[in-house]
Short mmCIF file of C-alpha atoms in Angstrom, two decimals:
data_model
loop_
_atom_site.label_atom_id
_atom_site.label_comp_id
_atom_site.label_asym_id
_atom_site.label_seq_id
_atom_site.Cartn_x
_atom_site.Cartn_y
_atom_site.Cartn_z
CA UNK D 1 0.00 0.00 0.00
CA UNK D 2 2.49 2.76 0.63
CA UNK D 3 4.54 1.57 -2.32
CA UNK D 4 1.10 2.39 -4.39
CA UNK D 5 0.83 5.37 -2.51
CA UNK D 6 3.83 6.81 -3.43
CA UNK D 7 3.64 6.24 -7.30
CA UNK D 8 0.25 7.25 -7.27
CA UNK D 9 1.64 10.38 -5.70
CA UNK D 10 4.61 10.88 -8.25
CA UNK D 11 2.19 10.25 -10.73
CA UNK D 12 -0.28 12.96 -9.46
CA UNK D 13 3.06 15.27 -9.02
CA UNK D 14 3.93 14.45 -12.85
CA UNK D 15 0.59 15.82 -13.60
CA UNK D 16 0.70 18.48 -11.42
CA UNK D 17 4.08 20.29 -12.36
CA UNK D 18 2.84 19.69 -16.29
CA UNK D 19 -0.16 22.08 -15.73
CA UNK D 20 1.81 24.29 -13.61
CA UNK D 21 4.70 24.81 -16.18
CA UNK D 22 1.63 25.74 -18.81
CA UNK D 23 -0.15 27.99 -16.21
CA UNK D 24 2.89 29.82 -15.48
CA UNK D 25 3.71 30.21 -18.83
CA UNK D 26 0.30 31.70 -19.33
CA UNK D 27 -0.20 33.74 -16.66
CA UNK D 28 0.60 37.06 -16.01
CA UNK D 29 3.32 38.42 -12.99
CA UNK D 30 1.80 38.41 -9.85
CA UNK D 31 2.05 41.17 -7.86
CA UNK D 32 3.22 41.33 -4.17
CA UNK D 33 4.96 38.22 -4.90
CA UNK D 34 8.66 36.46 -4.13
CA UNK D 35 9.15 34.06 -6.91
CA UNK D 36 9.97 30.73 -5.66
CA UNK D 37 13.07 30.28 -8.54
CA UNK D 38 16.22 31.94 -8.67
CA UNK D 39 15.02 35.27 -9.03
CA UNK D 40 13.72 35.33 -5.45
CA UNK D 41 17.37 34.45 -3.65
CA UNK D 42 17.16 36.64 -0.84
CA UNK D 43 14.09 37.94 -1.17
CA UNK D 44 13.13 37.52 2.39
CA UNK D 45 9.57 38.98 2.68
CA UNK D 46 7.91 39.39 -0.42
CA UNK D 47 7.70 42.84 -2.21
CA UNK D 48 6.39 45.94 -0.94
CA UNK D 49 5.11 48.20 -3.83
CA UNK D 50 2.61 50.92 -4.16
CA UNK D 51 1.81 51.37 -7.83
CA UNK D 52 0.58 47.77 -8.69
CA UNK D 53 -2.62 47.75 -10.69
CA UNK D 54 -5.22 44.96 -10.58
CA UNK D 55 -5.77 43.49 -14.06
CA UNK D 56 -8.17 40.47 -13.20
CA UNK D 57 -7.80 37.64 -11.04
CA UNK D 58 -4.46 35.61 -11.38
CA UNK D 59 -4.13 32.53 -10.95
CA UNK D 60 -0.88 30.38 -10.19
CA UNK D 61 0.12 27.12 -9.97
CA UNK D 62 3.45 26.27 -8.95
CA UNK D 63 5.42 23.48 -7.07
CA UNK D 64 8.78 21.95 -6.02
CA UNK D 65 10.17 18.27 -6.29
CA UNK D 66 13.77 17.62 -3.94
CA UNK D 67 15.44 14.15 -4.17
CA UNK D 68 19.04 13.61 -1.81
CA UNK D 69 20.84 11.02 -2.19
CA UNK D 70 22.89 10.40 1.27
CA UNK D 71 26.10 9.35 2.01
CA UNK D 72 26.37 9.41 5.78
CA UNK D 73 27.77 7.47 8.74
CA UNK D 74 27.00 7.59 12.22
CA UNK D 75 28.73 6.92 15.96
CA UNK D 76 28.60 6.83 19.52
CA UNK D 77 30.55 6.15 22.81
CA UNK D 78 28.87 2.64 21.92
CA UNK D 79 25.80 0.72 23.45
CA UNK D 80 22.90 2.47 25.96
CA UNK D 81 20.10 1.26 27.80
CA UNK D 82 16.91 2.19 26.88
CA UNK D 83 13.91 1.11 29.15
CA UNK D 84 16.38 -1.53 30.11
CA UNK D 85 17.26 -2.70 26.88
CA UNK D 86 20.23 -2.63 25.00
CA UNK D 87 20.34 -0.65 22.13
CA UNK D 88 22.81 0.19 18.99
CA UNK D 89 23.20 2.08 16.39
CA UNK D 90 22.19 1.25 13.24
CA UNK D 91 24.58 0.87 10.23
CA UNK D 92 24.00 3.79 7.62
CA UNK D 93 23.89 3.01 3.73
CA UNK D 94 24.38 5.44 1.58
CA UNK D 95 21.45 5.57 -1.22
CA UNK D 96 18.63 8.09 -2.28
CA UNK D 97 16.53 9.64 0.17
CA UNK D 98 12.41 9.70 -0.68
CA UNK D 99 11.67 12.58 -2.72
CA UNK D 100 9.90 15.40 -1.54
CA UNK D 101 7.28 17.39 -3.50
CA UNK D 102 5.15 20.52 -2.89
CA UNK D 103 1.98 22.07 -4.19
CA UNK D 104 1.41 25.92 -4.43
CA UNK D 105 -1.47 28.06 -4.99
CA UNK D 106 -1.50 31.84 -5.61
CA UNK D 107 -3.95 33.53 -6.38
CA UNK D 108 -4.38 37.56 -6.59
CA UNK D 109 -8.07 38.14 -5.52
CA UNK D 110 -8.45 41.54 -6.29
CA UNK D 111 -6.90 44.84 -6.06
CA UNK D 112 -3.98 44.42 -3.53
CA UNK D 113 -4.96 41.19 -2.33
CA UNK D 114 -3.08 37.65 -2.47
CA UNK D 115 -3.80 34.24 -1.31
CA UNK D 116 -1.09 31.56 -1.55
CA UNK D 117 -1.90 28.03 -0.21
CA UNK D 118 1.38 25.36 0.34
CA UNK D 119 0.11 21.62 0.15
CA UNK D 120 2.91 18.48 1.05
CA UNK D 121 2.18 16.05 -2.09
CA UNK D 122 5.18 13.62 -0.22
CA UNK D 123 7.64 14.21 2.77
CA UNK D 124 9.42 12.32 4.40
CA UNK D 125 7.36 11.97 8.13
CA UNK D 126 3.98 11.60 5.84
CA UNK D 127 3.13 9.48 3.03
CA UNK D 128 -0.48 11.19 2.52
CA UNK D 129 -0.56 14.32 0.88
CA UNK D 130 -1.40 17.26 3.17
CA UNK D 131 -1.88 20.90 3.41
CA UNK D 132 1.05 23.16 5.40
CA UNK D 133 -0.92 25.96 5.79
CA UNK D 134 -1.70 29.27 4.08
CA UNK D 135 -2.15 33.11 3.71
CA UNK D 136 -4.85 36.18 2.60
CA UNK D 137 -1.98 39.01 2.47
CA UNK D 138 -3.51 42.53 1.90
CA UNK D 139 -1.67 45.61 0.63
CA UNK D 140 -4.59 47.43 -0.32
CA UNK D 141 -8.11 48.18 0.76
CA UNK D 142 -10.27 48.73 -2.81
CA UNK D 143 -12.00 45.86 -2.13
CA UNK D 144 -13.78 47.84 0.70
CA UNK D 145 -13.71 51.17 -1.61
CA UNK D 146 -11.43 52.66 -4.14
CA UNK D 147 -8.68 54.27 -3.12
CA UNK D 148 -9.65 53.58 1.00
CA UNK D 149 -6.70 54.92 3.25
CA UNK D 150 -4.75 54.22 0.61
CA UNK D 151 -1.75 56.85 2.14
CA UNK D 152 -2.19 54.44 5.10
CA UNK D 153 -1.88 51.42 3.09
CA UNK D 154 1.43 52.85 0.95
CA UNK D 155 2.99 52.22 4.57
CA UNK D 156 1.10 48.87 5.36
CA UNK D 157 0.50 45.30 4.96
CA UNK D 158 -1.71 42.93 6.71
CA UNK D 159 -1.43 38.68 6.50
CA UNK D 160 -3.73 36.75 7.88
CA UNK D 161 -4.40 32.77 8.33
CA UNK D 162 -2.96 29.78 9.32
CA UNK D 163 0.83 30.38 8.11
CA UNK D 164 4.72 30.34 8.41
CA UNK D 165 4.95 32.86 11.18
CA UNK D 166 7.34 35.74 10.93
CA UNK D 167 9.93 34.69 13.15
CA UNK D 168 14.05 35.42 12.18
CA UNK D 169 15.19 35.62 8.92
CA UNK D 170 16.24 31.82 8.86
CA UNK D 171 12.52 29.96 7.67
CA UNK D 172 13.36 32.40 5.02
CA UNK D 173 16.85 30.68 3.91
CA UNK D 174 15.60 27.08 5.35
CA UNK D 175 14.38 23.66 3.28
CA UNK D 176 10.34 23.68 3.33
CA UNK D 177 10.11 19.80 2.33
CA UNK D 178 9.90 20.31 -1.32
CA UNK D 179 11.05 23.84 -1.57
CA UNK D 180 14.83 24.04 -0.90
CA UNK D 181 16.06 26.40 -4.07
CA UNK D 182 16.44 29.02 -1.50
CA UNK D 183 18.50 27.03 0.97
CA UNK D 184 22.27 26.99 -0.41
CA UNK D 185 23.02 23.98 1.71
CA UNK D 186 21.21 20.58 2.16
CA UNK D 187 20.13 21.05 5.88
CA UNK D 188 18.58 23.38 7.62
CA UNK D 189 19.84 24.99 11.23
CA UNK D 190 20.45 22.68 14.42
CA UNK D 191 17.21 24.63 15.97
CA UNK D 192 15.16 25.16 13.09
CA UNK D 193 12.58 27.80 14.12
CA UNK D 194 9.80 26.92 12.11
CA UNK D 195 5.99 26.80 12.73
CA UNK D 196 2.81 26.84 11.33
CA UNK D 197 -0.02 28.57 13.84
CA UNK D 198 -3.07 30.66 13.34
CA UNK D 199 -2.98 34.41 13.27
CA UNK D 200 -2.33 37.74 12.02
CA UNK D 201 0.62 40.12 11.36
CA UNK D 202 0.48 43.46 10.46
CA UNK D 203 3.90 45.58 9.03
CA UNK D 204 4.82 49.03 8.75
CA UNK D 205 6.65 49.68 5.68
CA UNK D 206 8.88 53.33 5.39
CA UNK D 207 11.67 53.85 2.99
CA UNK D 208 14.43 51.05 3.98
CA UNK D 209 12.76 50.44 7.64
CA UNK D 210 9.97 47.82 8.54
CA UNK D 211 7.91 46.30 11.64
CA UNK D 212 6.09 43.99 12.10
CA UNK D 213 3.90 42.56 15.30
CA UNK D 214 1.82 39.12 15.03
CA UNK D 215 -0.92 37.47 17.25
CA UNK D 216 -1.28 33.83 17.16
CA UNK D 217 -2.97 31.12 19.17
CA UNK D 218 0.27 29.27 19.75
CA UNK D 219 -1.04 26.06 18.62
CA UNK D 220 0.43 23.46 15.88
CA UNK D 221 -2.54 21.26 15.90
CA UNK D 222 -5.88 23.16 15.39
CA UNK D 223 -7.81 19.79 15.33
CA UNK D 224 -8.78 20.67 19.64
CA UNK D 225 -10.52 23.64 20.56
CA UNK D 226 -10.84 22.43 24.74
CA UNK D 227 -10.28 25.01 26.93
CA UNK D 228 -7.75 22.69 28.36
CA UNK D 229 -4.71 22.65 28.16
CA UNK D 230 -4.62 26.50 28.27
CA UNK D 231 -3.12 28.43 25.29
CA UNK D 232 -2.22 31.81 25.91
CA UNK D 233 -1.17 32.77 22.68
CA UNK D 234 1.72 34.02 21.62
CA UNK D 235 3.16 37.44 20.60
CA UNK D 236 5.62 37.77 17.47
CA UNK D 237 7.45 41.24 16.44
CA UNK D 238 10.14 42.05 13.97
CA UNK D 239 12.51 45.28 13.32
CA UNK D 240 14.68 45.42 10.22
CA UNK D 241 16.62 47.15 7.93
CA UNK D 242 16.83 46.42 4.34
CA UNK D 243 19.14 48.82 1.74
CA UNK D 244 20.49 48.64 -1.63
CA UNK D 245 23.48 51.16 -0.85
CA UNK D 246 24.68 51.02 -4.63
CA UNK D 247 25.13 48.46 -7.05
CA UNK D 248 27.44 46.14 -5.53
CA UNK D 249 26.21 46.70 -1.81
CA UNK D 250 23.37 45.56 0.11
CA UNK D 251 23.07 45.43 3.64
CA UNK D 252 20.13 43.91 5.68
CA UNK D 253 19.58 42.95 9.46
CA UNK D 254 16.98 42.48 11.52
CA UNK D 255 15.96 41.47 14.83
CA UNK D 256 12.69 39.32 16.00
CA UNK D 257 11.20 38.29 19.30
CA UNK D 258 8.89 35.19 19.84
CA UNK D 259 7.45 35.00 23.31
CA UNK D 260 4.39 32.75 24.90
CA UNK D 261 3.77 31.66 28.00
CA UNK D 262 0.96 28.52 28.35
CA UNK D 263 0.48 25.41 29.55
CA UNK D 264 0.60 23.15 26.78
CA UNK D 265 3.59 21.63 24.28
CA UNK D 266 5.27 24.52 22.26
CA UNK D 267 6.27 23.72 18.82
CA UNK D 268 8.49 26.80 17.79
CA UNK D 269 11.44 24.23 17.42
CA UNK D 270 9.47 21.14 17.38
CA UNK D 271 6.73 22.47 14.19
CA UNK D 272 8.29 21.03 10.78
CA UNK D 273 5.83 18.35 9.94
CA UNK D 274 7.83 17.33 6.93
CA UNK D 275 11.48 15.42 8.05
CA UNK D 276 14.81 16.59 8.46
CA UNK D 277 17.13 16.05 5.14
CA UNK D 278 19.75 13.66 7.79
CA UNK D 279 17.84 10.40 7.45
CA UNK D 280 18.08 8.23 10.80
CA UNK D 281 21.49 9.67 11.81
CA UNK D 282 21.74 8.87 15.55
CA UNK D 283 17.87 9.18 16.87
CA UNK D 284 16.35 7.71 13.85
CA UNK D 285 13.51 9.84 14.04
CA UNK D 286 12.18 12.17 11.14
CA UNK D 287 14.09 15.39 12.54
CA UNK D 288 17.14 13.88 13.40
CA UNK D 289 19.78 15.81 13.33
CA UNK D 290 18.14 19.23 14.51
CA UNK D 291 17.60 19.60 18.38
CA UNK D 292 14.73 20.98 20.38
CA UNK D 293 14.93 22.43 23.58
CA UNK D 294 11.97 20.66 25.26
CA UNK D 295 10.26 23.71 26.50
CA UNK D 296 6.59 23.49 27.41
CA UNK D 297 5.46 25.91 29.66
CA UNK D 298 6.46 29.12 28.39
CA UNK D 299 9.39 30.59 26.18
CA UNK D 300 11.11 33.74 24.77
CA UNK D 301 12.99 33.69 21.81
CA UNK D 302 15.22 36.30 20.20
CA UNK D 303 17.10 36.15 16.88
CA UNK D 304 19.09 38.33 15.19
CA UNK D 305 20.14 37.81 11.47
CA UNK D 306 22.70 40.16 9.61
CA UNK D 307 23.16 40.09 6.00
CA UNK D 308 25.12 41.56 3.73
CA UNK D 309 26.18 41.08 -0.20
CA UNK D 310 28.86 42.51 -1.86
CA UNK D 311 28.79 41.61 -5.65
CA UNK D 312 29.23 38.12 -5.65
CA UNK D 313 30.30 37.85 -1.95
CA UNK D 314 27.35 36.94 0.64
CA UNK D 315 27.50 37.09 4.30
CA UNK D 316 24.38 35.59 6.45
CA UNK D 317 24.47 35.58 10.28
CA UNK D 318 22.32 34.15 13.31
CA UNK D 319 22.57 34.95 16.93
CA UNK D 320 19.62 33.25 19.02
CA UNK D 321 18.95 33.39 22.67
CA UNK D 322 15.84 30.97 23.77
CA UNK D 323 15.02 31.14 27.43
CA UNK D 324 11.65 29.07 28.88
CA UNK D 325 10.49 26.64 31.46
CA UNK D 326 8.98 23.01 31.88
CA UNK D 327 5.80 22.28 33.33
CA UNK D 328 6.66 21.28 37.23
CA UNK D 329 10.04 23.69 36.86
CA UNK D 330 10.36 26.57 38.33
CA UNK D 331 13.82 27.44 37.01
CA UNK D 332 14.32 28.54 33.29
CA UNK D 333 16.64 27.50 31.18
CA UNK D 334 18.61 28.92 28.15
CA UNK D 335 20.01 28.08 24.25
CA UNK D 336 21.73 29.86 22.34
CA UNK D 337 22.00 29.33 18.67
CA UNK D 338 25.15 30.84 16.56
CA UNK D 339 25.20 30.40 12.68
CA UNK D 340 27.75 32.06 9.85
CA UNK D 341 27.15 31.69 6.36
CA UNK D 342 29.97 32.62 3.60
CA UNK D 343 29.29 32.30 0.03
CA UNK D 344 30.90 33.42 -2.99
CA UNK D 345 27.96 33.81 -6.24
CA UNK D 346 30.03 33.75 -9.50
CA UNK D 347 28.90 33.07 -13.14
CA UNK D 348 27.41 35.58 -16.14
CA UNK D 349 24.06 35.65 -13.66
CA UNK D 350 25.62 34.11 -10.44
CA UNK D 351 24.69 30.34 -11.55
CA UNK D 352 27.42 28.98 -9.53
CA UNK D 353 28.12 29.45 -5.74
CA UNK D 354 30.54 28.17 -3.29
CA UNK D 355 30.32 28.39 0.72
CA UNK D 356 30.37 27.30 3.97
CA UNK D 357 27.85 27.60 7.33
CA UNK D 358 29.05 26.95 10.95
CA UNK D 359 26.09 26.20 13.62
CA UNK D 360 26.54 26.01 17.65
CA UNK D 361 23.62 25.27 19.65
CA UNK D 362 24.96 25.67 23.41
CA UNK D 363 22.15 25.32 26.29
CA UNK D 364 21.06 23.45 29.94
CA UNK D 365 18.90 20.54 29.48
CA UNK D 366 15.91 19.82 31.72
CA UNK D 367 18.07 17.41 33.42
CA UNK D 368 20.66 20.03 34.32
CA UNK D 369 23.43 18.69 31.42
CA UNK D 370 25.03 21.29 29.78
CA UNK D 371 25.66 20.43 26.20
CA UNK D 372 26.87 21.49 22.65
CA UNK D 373 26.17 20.80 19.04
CA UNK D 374 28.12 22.18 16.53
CA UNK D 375 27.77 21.17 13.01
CA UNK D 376 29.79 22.67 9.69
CA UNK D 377 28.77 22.33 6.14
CA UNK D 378 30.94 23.29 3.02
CA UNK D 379 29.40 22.72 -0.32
CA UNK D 380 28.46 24.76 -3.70
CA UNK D 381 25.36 24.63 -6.39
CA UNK D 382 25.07 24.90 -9.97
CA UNK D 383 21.74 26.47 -11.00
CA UNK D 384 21.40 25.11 -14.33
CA UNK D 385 17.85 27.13 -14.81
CA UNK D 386 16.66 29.58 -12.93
CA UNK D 387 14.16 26.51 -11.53
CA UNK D 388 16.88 23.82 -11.25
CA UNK D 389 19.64 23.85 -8.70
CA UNK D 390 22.48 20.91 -7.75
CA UNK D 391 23.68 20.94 -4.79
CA UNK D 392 26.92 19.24 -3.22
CA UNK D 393 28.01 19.43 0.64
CA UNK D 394 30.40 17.77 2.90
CA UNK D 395 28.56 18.00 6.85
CA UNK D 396 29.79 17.46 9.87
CA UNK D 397 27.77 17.09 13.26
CA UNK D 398 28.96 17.12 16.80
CA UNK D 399 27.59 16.11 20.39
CA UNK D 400 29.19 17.48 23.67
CA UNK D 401 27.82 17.27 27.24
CA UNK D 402 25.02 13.95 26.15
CA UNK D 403 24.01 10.94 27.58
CA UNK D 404 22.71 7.68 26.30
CA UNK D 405 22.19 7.06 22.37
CA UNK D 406 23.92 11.16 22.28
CA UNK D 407 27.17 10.43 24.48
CA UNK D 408 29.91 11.16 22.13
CA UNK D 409 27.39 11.24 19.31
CA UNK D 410 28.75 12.25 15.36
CA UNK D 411 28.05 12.03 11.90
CA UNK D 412 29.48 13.14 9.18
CA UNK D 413 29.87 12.62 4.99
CA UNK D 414 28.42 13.69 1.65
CA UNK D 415 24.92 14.90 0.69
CA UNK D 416 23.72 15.88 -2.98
CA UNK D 417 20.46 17.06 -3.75
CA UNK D 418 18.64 17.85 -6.90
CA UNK D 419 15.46 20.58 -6.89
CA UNK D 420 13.05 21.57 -8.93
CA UNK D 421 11.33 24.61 -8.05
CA UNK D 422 8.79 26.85 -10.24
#
């Protein structure tokens, strides 16, 4: 059955990116819009623009299909008990990973107003297709009345739904199961802040400044709506800087805040639904090789992300301080999360790019450890389209300060990956 499953799915996908490429082809620019090819490297939140006329309702289809193969092996300090039983690690083979595949729907509704809709076709944790979530974003208010506080809206943008939240530049930059032609390297961080809750954010757009605040309910799982256990939502902001200084120069940075306090799992490290791109290295589990802190009871998160390109030269920074507390713990505990990225974009239209990324995740666990992860990637990518990228890296992962299957933990070795993105 899931063997069936999944060909009926890569059939469906075959289908699928066949209309798409014919839609797109048909189909006018949308406005408001960050393409999801190379022309939207770096786009970070999508366009702000003021002079965009409506010309009918726009329709596109567009998708992503990601296949790795993986060429990693694993250790430890050697065997651990698990609810008394001896356990070992696994030997890795090195072979292809399942491929990954997305669904997108945009559609602009009317005048200043976008929908976009992000459905898993196949990922690695689930073999049924599913939907991620989705958007209304609004950058103008005709649909009310013509021209309605439209000096207002020249400043302002509103999103609404059940959506990527807001949060760092890094979700951004990271792998979204079949959407990695944004990501220069295979993996995404050791704490990957990403999640998908209901809510609103609202920005403030003037000349090279923006802000943003967000509302959500704080929930992963929208499937309960018990009073119990209590969500007390959670409260997202953002301050950044974006400028084109001159041709060669651009510098951006910006700084975020996440911050909830209820009594109920939080999923700000814990929300990718889709898999890791490390298959079964050390845990075995479909995010292995990221970490999460374990907080449940309440949490505030700060990142900070620099970024700067000079010509073909890109610089792309994380600094990320996580404090929060357990359920039955008074005490709080803190991560910290340090990432560099260096790459060097070279070519007639920068089709070529070579780099590396250093992550440290440094922090107390709820059993008072004190431990360290640090993993480094080197690779490069050849975009031979604008809509297909290779990918090569060499990664290695460390683990300091762990017990059990973790004591002395390591992997390391090759990754390539092939994506299709349109």
């Amino acid at each position: 059955m899931r063997q069936l499953m999944k060909y009926t799915t890569a059939t469906f996908l075959a289908f699928l990116l066949s209309v798409g490429v014919t839609v797109a082809q048909q189909s006018r620019e949308l406005p408001y819009f960050t393409n999801p090819d190379q022309t939207g490297l770096n786009q970070f939140e999508a366009p702000f623009e003021t002079d965009i006329e409506f010309d009918g309702v726009n329709v596109r289809i567009g998708g992503a299909n990601t296949l790795q193969f993986q060429a990693l092996r694993h250790e430890n300090a050697g065997p651990w008990l698990s609810n008394g039983e001896t356990m070992t690690l696994p030997e890795l083979g090195s072979n292809f990973n399942l491929a990954t595949s997305n669904l997108d729907l945009d559609v602009a509704l009317t005048s200043g107003v976008r929908m976009h809709l992000r459905t898993y076709l196949s990922s690695q944790h689930h073999t049924e297709t599913y939907v991620k979530g989705g958007y209304m974003q609004v950058d103008r208010l005709d649909f009310i009345s013509e021209g309605l506080a439209s000096e207002l809206m020249d400043h302002l943008r509103i999103k609404v739904g059940h959506m990527e939240i807001n949060y760092g530049d890094n979700h951004f930059r990271r792998s979204d199961n079949g959407h990695a032609i944004h990501n220069p390297f295979v993996g995404n961080y050791i704490m990957d802040s990403f999640t998908t809750e209901v809510g609103g954010e609202v920005y403030y757009y003037s000349g090279d400044m923006f802000a943003m605040v967000g509302l959500t309910n704080g929930k992963l799982n929208q499937s309960s709506i018990k009073s119990e256990p209590v969500n007390k939502g959670t409260f997202v902001g953002k301050l950044g800087y974006d400028t084109q200084v001159d041709q060669d120069l651009r510098v951006r940075i910006t700084g975020s805040i996440y911050t909830t306090g209820q009594a109920n799992s939080i999923y700000l490290y814990d929300g990718d639904r889709a898999g890791s791109r490390y298959y079964n290295v050390l845990d075995g589990g479909f995010r292995s090789g990221r970490f999460d802190p374990g907080f449940n009871n309440e949490i505030t998160a700060v990142m900070i992300n620099p970024f700067v390109k000079y010509k073909g030269l890109e610089f792309y920074g994380v600094f990320e301080n996580t404090s929060g507390k357990n359920i039955g713990q008074a005490d709080s505990r803190t991560f910290n999360q340090y990432g560099a990225e260096l790459l060097y974009r070279f070519g007639a239209e920068e089709d070529l790019y070579l780099g590396g990324r250093y992550n440290l995740v440094s922090g107390e666990l709820s059993n008072g450890n004190d431990i360290d992860i640090d993993r480094f990637n080197i690779g490069g990518g050849w975009f031979l389209s604008k809509n297909i990228l290779a990918k090569v890296e060499y990664v290695t992962q460390t683990y300091d300060g762990f017990s059990g299957q973790y004591e002395e933990g390591e992997f390391d070795g090759f990754m390539l990956e092939a994506v299709i993105s349109f």
